[in-house]
Short mmCIF file of C-alpha atoms in Angstrom, two decimals:
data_model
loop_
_atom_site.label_atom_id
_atom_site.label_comp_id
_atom_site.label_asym_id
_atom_site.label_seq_id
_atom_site.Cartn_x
_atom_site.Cartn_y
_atom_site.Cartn_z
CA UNK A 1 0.00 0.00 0.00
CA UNK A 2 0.83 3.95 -0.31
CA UNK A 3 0.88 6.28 2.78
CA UNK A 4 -2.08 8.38 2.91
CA UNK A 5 -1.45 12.45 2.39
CA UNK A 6 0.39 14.21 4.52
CA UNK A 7 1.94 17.65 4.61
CA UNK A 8 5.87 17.65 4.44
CA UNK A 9 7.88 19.70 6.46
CA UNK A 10 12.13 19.77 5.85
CA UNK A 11 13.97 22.14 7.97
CA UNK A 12 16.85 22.84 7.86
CA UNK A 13 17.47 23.35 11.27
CA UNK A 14 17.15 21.62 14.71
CA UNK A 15 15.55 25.01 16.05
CA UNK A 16 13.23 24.64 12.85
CA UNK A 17 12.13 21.38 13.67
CA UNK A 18 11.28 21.60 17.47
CA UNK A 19 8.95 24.52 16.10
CA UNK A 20 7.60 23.06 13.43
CA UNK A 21 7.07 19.68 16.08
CA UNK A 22 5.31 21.82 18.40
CA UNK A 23 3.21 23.72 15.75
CA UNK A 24 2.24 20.24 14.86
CA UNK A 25 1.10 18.03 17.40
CA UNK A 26 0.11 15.34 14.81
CA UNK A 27 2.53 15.67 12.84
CA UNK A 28 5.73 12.52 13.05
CA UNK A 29 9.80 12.96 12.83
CA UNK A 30 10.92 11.65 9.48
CA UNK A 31 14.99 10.15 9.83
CA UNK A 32 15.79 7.24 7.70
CA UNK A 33 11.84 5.88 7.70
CA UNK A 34 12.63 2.64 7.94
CA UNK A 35 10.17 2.03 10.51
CA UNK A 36 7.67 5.49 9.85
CA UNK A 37 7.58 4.35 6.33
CA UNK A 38 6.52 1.08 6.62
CA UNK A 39 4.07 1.93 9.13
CA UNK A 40 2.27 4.49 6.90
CA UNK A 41 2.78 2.29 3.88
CA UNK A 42 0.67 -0.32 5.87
CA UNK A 43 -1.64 2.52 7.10
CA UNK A 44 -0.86 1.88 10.68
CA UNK A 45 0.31 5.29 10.86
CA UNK A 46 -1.34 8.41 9.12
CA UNK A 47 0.17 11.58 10.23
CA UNK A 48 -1.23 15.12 9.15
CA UNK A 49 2.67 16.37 8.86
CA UNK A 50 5.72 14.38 7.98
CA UNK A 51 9.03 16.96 9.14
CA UNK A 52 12.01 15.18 7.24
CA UNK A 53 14.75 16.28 9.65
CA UNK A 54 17.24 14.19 7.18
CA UNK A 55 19.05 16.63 6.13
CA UNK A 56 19.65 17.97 9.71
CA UNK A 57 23.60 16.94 9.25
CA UNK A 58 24.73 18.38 12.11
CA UNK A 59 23.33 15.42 13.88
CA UNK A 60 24.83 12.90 11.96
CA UNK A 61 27.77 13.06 14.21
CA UNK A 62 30.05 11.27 16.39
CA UNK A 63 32.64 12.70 18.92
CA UNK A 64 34.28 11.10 21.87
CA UNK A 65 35.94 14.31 23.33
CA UNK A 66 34.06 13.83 27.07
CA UNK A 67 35.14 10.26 27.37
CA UNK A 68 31.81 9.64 26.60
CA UNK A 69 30.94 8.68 22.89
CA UNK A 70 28.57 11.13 22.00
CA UNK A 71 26.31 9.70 19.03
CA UNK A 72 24.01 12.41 16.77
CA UNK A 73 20.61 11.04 16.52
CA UNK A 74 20.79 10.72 12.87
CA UNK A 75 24.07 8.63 12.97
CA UNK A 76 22.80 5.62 10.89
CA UNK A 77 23.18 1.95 11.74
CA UNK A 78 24.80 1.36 9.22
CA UNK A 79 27.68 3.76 10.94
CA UNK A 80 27.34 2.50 14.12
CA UNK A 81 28.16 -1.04 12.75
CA UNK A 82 31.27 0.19 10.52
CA UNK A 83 32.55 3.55 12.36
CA UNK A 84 35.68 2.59 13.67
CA UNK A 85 35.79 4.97 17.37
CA UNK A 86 32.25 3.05 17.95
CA UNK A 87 33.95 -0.30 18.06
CA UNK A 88 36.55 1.04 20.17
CA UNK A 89 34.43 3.00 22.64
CA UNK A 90 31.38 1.02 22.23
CA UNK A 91 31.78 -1.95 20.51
CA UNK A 92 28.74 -3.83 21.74
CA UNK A 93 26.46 -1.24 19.64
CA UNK A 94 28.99 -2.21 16.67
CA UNK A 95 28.21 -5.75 17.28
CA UNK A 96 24.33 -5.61 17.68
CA UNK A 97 24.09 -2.78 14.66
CA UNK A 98 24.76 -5.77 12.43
CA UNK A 99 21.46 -7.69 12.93
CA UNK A 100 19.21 -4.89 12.24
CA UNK A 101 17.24 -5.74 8.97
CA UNK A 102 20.02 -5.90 6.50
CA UNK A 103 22.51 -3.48 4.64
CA UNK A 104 19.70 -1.32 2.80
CA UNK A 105 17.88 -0.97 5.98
CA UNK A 106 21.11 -0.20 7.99
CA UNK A 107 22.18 2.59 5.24
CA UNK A 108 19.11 4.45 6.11
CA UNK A 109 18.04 4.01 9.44
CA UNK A 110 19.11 6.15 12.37
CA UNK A 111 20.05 5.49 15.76
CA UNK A 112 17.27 8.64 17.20
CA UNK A 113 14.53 6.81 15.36
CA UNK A 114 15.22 3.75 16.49
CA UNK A 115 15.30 4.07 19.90
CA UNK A 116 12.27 7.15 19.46
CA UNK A 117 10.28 3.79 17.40
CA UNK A 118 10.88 1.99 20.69
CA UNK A 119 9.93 -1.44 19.51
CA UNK A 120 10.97 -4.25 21.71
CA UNK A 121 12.70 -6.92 19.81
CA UNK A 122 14.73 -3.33 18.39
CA UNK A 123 18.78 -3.93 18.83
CA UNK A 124 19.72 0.02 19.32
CA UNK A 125 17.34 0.31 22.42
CA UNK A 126 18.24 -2.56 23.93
CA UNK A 127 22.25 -1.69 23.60
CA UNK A 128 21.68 1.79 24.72
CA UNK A 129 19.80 0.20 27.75
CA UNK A 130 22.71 -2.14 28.72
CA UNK A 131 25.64 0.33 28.43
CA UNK A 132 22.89 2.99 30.29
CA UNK A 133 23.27 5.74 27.76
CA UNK A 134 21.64 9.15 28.09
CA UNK A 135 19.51 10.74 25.54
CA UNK A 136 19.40 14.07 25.11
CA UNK A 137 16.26 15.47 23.98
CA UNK A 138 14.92 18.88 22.78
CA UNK A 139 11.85 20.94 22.79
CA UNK A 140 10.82 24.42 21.89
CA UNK A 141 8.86 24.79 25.30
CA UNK A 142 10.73 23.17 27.37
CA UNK A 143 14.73 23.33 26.03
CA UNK A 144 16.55 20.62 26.64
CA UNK A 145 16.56 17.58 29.00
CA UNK A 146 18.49 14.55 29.67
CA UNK A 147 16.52 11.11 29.44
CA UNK A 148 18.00 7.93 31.28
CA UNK A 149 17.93 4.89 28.69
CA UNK A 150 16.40 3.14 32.02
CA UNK A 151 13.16 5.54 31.44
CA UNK A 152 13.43 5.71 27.85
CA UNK A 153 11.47 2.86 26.79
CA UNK A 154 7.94 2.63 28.51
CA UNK A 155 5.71 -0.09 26.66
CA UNK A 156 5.50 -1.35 22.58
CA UNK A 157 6.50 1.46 20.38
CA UNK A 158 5.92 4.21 23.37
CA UNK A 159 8.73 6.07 24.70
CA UNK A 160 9.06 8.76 27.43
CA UNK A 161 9.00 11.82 24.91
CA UNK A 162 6.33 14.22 24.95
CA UNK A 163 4.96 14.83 21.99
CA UNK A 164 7.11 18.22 21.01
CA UNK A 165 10.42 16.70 21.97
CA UNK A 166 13.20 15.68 19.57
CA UNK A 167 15.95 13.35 20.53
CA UNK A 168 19.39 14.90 19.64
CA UNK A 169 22.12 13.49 20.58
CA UNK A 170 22.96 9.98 22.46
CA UNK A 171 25.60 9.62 24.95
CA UNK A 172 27.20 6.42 25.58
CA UNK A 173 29.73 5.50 28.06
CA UNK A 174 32.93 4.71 26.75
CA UNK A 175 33.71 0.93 27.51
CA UNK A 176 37.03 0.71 29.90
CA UNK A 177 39.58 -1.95 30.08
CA UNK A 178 38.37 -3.86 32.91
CA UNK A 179 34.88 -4.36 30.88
CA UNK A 180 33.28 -6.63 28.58
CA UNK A 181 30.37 -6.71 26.29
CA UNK A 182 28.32 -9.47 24.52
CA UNK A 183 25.68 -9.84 22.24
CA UNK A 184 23.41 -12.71 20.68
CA UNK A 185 20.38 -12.58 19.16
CA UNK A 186 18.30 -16.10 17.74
CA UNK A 187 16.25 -15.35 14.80
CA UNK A 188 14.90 -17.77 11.81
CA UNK A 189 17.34 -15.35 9.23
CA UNK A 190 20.16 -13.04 9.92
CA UNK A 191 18.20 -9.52 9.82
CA UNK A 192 14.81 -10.78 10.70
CA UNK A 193 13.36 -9.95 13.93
CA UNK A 194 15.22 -11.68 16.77
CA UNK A 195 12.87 -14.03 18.21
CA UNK A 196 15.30 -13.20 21.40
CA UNK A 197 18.40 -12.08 21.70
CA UNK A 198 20.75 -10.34 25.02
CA UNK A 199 23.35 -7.76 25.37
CA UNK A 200 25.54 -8.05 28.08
CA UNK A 201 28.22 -5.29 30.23
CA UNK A 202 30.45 -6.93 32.53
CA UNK A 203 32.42 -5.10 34.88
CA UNK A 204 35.24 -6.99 36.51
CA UNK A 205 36.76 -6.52 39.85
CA UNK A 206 41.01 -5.83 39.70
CA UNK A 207 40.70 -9.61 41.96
CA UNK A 208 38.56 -11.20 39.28
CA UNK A 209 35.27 -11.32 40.41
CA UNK A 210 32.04 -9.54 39.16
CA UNK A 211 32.14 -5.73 39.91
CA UNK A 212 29.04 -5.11 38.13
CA UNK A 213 26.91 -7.06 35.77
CA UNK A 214 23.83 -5.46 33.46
CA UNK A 215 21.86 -7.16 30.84
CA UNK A 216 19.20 -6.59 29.18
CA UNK A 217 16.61 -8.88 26.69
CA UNK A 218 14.78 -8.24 23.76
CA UNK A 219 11.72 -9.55 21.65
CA UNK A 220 10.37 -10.93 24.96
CA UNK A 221 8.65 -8.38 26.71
CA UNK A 222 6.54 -5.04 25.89
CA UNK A 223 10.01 -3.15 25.97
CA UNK A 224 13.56 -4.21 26.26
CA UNK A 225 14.12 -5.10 29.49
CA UNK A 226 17.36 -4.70 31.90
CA UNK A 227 18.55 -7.17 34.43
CA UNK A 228 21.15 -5.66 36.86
CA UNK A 229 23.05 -8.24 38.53
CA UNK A 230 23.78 -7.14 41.79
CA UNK A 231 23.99 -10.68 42.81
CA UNK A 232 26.65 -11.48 41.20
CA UNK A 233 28.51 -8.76 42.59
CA UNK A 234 31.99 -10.45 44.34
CA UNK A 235 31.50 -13.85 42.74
CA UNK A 236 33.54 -15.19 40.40
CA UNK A 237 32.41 -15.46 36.34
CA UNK A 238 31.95 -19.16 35.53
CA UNK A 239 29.97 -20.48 33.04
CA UNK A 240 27.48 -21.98 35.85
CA UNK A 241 26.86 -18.84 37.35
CA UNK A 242 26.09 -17.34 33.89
CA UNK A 243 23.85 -20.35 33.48
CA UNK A 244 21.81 -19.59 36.78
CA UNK A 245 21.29 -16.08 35.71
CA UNK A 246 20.23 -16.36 32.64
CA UNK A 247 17.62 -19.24 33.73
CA UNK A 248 16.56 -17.19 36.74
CA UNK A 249 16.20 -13.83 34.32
CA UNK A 250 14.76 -15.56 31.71
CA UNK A 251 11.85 -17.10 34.13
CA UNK A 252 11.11 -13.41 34.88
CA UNK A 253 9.99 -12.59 31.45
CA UNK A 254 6.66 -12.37 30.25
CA UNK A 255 6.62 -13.64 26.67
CA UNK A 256 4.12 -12.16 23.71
CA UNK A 257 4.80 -15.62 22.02
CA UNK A 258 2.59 -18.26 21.19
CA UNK A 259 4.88 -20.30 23.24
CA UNK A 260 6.10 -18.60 26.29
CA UNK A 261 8.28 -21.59 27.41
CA UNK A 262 10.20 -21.49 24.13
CA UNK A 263 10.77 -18.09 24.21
CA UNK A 264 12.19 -18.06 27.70
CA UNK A 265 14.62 -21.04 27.06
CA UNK A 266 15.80 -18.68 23.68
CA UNK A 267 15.83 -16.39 26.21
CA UNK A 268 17.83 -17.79 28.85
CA UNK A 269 20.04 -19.35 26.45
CA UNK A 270 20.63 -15.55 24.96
CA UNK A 271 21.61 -14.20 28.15
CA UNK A 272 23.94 -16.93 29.17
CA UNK A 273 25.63 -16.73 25.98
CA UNK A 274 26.18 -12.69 26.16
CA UNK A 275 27.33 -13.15 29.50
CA UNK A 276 29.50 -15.87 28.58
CA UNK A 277 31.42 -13.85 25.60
CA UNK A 278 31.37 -11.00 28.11
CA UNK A 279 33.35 -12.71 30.98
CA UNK A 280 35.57 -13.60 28.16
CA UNK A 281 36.37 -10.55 26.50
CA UNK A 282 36.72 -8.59 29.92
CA UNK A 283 39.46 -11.63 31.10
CA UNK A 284 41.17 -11.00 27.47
CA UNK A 285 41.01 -7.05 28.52
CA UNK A 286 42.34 -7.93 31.69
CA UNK A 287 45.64 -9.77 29.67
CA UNK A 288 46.02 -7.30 27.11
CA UNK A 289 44.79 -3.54 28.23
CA UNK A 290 46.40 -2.20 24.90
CA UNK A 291 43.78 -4.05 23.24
CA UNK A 292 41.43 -0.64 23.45
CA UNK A 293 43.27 1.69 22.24
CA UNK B 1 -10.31 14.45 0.56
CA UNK B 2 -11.01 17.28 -1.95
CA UNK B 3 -8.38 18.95 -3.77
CA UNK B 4 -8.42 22.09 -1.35
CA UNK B 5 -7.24 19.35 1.05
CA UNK B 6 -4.47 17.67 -0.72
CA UNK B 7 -0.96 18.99 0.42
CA UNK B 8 0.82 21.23 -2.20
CA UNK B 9 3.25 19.36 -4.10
CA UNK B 10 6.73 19.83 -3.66
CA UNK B 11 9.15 20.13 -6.37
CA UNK B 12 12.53 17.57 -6.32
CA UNK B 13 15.24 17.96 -8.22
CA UNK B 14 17.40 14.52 -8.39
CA UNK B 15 19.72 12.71 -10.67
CA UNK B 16 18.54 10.18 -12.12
CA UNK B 17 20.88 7.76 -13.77
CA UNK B 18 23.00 10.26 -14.01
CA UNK B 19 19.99 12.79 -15.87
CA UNK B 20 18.74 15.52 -13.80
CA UNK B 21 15.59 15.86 -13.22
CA UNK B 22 13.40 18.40 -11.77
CA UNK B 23 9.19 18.61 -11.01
CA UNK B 24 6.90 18.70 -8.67
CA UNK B 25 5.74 15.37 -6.84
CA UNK B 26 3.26 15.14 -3.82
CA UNK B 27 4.41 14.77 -1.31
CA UNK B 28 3.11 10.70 -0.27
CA UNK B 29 4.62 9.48 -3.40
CA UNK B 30 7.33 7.10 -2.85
CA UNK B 31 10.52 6.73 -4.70
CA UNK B 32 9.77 3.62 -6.05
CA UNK B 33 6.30 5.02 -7.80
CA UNK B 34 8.11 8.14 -8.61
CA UNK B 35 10.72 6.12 -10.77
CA UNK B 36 8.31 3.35 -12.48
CA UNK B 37 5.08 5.65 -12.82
CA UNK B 38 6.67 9.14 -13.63
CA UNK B 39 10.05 8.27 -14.91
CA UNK B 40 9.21 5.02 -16.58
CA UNK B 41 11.87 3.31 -14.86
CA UNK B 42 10.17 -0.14 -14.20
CA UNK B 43 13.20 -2.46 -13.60
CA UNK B 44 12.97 -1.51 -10.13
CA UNK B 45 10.35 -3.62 -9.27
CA UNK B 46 7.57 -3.57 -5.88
CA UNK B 47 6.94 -6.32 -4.26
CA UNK B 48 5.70 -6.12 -0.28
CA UNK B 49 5.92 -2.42 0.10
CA UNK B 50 6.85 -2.36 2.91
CA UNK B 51 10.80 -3.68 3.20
CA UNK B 52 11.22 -7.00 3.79
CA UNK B 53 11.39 -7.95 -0.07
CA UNK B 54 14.18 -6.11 -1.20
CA UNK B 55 12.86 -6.01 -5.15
CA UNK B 56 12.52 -2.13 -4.99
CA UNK B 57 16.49 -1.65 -4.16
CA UNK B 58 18.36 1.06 -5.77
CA UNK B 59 21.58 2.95 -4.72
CA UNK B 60 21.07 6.83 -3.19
CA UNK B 61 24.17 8.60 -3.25
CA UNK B 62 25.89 5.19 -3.66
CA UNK B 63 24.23 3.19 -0.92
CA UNK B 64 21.80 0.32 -1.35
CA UNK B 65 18.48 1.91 -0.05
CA UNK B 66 14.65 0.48 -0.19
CA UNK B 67 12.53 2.78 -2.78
CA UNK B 68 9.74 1.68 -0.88
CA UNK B 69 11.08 3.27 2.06
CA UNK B 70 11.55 6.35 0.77
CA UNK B 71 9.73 9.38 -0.09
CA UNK B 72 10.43 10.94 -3.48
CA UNK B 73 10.76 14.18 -1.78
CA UNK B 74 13.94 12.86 0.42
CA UNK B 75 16.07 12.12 -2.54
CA UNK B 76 15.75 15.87 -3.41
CA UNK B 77 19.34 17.27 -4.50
CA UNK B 78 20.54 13.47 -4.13
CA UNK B 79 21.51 10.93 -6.76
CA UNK B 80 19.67 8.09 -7.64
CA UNK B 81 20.93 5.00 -9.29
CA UNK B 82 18.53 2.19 -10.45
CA UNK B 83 19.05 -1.30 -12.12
CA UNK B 84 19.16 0.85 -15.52
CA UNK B 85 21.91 2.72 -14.56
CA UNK B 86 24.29 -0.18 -13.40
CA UNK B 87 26.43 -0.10 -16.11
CA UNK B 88 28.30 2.84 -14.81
CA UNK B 89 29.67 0.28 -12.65
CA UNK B 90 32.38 -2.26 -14.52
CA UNK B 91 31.36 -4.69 -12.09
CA UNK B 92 27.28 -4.76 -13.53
CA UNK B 93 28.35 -6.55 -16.77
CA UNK B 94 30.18 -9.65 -15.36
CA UNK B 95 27.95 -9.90 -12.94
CA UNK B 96 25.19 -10.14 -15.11
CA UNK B 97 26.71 -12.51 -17.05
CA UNK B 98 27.52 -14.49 -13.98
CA UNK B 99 23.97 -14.35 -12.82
CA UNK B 100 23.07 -15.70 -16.24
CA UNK B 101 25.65 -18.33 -16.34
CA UNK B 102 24.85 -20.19 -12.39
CA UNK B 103 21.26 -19.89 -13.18
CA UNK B 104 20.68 -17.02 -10.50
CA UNK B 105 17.31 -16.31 -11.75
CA UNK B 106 14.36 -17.53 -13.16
CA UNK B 107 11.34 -15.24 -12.95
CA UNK B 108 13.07 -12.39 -12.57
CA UNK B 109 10.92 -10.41 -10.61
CA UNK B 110 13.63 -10.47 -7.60
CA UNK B 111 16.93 -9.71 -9.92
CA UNK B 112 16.93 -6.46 -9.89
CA UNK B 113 17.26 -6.03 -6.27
CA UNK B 114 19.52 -8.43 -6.28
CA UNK B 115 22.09 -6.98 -8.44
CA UNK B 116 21.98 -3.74 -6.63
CA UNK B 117 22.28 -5.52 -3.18
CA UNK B 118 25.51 -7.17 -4.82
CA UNK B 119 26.92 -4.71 -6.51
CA UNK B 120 27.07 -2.78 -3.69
CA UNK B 121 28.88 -5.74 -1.39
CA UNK B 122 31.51 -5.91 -4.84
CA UNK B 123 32.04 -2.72 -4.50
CA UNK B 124 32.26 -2.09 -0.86
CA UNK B 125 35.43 -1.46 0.21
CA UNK B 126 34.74 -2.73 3.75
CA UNK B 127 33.98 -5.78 2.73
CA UNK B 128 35.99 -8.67 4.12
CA UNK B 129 37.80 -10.10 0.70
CA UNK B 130 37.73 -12.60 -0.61
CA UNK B 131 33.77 -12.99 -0.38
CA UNK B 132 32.69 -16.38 1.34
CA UNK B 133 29.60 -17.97 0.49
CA UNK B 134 28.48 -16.75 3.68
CA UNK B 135 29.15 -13.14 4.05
CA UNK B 136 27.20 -13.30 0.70
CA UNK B 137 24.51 -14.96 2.24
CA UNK B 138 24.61 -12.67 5.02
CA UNK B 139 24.73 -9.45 2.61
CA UNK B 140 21.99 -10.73 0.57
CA UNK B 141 19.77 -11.62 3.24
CA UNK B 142 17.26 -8.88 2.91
CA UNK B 143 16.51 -10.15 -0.61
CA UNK B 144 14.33 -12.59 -1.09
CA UNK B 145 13.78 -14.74 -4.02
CA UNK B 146 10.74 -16.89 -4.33
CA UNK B 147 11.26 -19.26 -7.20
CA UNK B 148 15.14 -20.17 -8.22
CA UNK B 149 16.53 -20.59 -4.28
CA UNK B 150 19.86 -18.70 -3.60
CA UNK B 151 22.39 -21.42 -4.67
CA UNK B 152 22.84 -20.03 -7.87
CA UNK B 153 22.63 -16.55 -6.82
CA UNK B 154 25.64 -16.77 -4.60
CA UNK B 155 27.49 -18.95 -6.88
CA UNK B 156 26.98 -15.91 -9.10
CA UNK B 157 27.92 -13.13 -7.04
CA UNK B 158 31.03 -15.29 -6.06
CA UNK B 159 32.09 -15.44 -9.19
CA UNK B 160 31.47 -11.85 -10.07
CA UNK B 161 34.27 -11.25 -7.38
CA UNK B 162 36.69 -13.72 -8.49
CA UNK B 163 36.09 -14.20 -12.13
CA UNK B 164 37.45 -17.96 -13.00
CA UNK B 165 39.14 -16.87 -15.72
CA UNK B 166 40.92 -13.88 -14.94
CA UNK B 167 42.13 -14.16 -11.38
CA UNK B 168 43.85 -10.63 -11.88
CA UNK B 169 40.91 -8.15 -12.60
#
């Protein structure tokens, strides 16, 4: 099908566009469209006003000046997955980046409308979630104000924005050498929706054990949803322990799916895997701290 | 809606194949209408509409994109490349051939995608060489064909990267 009529908006600035948003109540964002599109090509969406802030360039960059990576909304997946101070400062968005849809998709969609689409078996929002970025978000009545990835995500598509704010930028803590990251996701075809998949962040104590451990799901509840392992804090990483969390995570979840218990077992199988490559890559760290640089 | 109601058309200038062109387009028109219905471009073909198919692929500004997934009115001041306009590329004609040689079609209907999709990966100079059968697989993925199977496609686009019988091009 063909989206119904809209008006079409294209500033040419951010300033611009948080006018035009709030002059507009109806009207939707417009980045890449890989998800807006395909809504109002199936009619699920009709907006009154499309505003195309694609050619908004400004926000189509990447610094890492704060020791934070600091990600323009309209930085594309296809970026995040080949950008090489992303795998260095953030390489678990590198890694999941590369199971979103496929290279066409990933050439056009954005990181902003991603995690501003907010659907739960999404990769960007559930890596932003696990390495607890910040977004920064904009509005012309209300300037600017910094939302937590925790709050970020509320149910299936809905996110905490009101309806005049733009995200901006993204800011994502910069991994550090006594870290590691892992991600998995299980689906039927490489770029089709993960029927589960987990991102892990392992922090490792300078003795060994588990400083801090977060981890977060996708596909298997209304949102992505975070585990924070606090106890797992002072033990030390073996496969069993990954094994018990994952299993004891994974029976938390509330499955969509036809099958609940299959999903969970993808589910706990996910986790124990990302936690698994995690514990690894933080021990390799560990061995080799010029590895990040 | 009456035609009071119907949002003023905006005009797009865009290179098409390497030909400018310039008029006005409504705004809900996507890039894949505005090339077969307006421009008469039909090789790039629509199947699901709604990007999972991959038959309406094309390049903008050099990247593989879905024209299904785009509005006419984004490409404005871009460039445009469609399955026409492949033979800028000296890649398009031995791969082609290759696709015609392995059998990596039969209807058709999903080729054109196809060659843009893998063009793109032959081109990429990102790409992990040589190609395996599986980061073809994996770069192909979001094109689906629904009558040959992919054997022969990948045979193809393998040997469009490593053409049997001149190892040094």
């Amino acid at each position: 099908m063909k989206p119904a009529e809209f008006t079409y908006h294209r500033p040419e600035s951010v300033a611009e566009a948080l006018a035009l948003l709030a002059e507009n109540p109806d009207a939707k964002l417009l980045a890449g469209g890989q998800s807006l599109l395909t809504l109002m090509n199936l009619r699920l969406a009709r907006p009154s006003a499309v505003i195309d802030i694609g050619r908004l360039t400004e926000l189509g960059r990447i610094f890492d000046d704060t020791g934070d990576l600091v990600l323009g909304a309209l930085v594309t997946h296809r970026m995040v997955e080949m950008d090489p101070l992303i795998a260095a400062r953030a390489p678990l968005m590198s890694d999941a980046a590369r199971y979103i849809g496929h290279v066409g998709i990933r050439n056009r969609g954005t990181l902003g409308g991603s995690v501003a689409h907010a659907d739960p078996a999404a990769e960007m929002p559930l890596a932003t979630l696990v390495l607890d970025a910040t977004f920064h978000v904009d509005s012309a009545s209300t300037g600017r104000r910094q939302v937590a990835a925790d709050d970020m995500f509320v149910s299936f598509y809905t996110n905490a924005l009101a309806p005049d704010e733009m995200i901006t930028w993204v800011s994502v803590p910069a991994i550090r050498p006594d870290q590691g990251w892992g991600f998995v996701e299980y689906a039927h075809q490489h770029g089709d929706y993960g029927l589960a998949g987990a991102g892990c962040l392992l922090t490792l104590r300078p003795d060994g054990t588990v400083g801090a451990l977060r981890a977060a799901v996708l596909s298997v509840a209304d949102r992505p949803l975070l585990f924070v392992g606090d106890d797992a804090v002072g033990q030390t990483p073996s496969e069993r322990l990954w094994q018990d969390l994952g299993e004891d995570w994974a029976r938390r979840t509330e499955p969509a799916a036809d099958d609940a218990d299959y999903a969970r077992r993808l589910c706990s199988a996910a986790l124990t895997e990302a936690m698994t490559d995690a514990a690894r890559r933080a021990h390799a760290y560990r061995g080799e701290p010029d590895d990040l640089s | 809606m009456t035609s009071a109601d119907t949002p003023p058309a905006v005009t797009v200038s865009v290179t098409v194949n390497g030909r400018l062109i310039r008029r006005p387009v409504p705004p809900r028109r996507t890039l894949a209408d505005f090339l077969r219905d307006e421009l008469g471009l039909t090789g790039t073909h629509l199947g699901c509409e709604h990007g999972v198919c991959g038959a309406c692929s094309v390049f903008i500004d050099g990247r593989s994109a879905r024209a299904c997934l785009t509005l006419a009115v984004q490409v404005d001041g871009l460039r445009v490349d469609t399955v026409e306009g492949l033979d800028q590329f000296e890649e398009a004609a031995r791969l082609r051939r290759a696709f015609s040689e392995r059998g990596g079609l039969q209807c058709g209907f999903c080729t054109p995608g196809f060659l843009v999709t893998a063009l793109e990966l032959l081109r990429d100079p990102d790409a992990e060489k040589p190609l395996t059968a599986d980061t073809v697989r994996e770069a192909l993925s979001g094109n689906i064909c629904r009558c040959t199977g992919y054997q022969g496609i990948v045979a193809a686009v393998l040997d469009a990267a490593a053409p049997p019988d001149s190892a040094d091009s």
